[in-house]
XYZ file of C-alpha atoms in Angstrom:
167
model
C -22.046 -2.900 -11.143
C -20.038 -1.815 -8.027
C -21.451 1.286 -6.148
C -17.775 2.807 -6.516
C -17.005 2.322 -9.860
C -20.376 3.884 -11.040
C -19.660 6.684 -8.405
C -16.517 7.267 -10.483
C -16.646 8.912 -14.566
C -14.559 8.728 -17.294
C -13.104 12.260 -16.343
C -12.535 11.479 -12.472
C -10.680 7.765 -13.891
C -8.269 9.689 -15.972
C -7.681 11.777 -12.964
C -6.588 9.174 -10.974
C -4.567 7.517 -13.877
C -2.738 10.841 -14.294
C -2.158 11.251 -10.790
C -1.100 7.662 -10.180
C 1.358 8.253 -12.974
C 3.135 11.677 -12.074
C 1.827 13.129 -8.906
C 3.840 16.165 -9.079
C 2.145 17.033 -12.283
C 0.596 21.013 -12.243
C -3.039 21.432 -12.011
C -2.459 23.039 -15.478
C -1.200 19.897 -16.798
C -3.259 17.629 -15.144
C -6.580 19.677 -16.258
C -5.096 19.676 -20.032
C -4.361 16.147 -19.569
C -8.180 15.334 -18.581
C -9.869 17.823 -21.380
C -11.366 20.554 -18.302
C -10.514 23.886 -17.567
C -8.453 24.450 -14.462
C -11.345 25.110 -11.720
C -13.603 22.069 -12.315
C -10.607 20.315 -12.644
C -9.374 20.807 -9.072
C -13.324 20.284 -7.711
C -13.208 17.115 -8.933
C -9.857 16.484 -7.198
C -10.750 17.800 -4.306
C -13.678 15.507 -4.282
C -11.439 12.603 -5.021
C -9.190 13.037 -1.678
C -13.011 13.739 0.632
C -14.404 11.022 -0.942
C -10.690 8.721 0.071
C -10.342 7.929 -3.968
C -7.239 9.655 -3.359
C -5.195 9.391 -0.078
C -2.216 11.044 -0.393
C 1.026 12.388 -2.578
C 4.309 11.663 -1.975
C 8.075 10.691 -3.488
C 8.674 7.238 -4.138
C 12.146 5.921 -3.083
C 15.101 3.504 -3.743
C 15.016 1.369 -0.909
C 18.134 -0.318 -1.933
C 20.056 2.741 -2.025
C 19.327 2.958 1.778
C 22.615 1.564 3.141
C 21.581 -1.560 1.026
C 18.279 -1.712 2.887
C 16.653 -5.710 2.598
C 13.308 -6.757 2.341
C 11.858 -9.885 4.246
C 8.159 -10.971 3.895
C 7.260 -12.180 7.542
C 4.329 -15.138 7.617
C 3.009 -14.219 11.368
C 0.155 -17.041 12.741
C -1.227 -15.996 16.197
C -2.444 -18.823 19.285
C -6.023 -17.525 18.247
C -7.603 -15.800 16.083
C -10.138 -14.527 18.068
C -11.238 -10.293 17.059
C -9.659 -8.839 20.337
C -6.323 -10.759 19.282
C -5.997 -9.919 16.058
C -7.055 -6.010 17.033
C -4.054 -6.232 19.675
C -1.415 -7.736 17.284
C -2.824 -4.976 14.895
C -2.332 -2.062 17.355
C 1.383 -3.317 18.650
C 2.587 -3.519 14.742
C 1.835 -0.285 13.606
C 4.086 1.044 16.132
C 7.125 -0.693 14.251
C 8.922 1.823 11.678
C 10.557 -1.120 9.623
C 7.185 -3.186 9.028
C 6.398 -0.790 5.627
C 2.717 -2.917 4.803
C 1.036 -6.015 6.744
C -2.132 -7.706 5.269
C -4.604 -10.074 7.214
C -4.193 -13.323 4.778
C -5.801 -16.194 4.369
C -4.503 -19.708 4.323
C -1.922 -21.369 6.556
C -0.329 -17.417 8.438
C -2.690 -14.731 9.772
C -0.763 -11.634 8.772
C 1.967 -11.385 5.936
C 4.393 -8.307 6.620
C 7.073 -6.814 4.751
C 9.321 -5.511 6.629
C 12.533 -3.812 5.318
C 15.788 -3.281 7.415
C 19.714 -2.307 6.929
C 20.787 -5.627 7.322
C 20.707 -9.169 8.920
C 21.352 -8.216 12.187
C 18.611 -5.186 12.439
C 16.165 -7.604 11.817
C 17.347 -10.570 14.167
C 17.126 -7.929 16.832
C 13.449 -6.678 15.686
C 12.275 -10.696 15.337
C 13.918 -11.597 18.720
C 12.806 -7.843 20.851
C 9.927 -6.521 18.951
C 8.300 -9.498 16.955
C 8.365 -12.754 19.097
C 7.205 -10.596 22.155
C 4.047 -9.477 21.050
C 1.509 -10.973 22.625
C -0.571 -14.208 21.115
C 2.278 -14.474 18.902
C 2.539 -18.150 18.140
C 5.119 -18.617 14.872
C 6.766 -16.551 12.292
C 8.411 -17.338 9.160
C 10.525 -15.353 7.311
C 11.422 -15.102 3.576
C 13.761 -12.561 2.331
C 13.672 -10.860 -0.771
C 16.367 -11.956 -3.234
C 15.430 -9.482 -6.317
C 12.580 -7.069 -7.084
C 11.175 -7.981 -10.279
C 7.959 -5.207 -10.695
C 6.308 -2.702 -8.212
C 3.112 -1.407 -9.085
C 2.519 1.546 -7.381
C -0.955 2.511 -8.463
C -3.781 -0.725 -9.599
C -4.744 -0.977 -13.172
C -7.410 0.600 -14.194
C -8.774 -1.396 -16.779
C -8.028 -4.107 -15.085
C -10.387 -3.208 -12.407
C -12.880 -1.537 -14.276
C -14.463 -4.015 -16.971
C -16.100 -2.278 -19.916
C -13.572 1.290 -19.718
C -11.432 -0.530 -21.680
C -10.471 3.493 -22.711
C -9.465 6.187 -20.329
């Protein structure tokens, strides 16, 4: 079994399943929601953010509603692929605000980043100033987003977890 999912109990998993569901919830709530009392309740929370099971709060927004805001999936394939590269394409990308989640991929691109913008010509000037500058930059594709179909914002637990079958 995987270190991290025996780390975690039945208790600390419907924690996070609460959580991932309505982050706003009270602790009163949440503790009621679990079966605890308030106070061991927030120790085990507490150890869920030290221990990085849980790595933040926050709203989650309408990007559309943003002036119509697009998304575009970028395919980026550097000259080489070589550790000091990819740690300098790494470093100059986080710097850009629209580029909202870039993965190291396998296949025929190096990176895949979705990047979201106000419209066509916001992102011709990011691809032709901030993109196709960076350095060992050798081709990018892009593929824009015509409609969202789902958005999972938190994983499923019993998908990940075989044998919990019940929180």
């Amino acid at each position: 079994m995987n270190t991290v999912i025996k780390d975690l109990d039945r208790i600390d998993l419907r924690i996070l399943a609460a959580l991932g569901d309505e982050g706003r919830m009270s602790w009163r709530d949440l503790s009621e929601t679990v079966g605890l009392s308030l106070t061991p309740t927030l120790r085990r929370v507490r150890r869920l953010e030290q221990e990085g099971y849980i790595t933040g709060y926050g709203a989650e927004l309408d990007e559309a509603r943003f002036l119509g805001a697009i998304s575009i999936f970028v395919s980026v394939t550097l000259d080489r692929q070589a550790k000091d590269a990819l740690t300098a394409f790494e470093a100059e990308i986080v710097k850009i605000p629209q580029i909202v989640s870039c993965f190291m991929m396998t296949g025929g691109a190096d990176y895949l980043l979705r990047v979201v913008v106000r419209d066509l010509d916001e992102y011709q000037a990011l691809l032709t100033d901030t993109l196709t500058p960076i350095a060992g930059v050798a081709h990018i594709q892009s593929s824009f987003a015509l409609k969202k179909i789902i958005e999972r914002r938190k994983p499923s637990f019993r998908s990940l977890l075989p044998g919990r079958a019940s929180l």
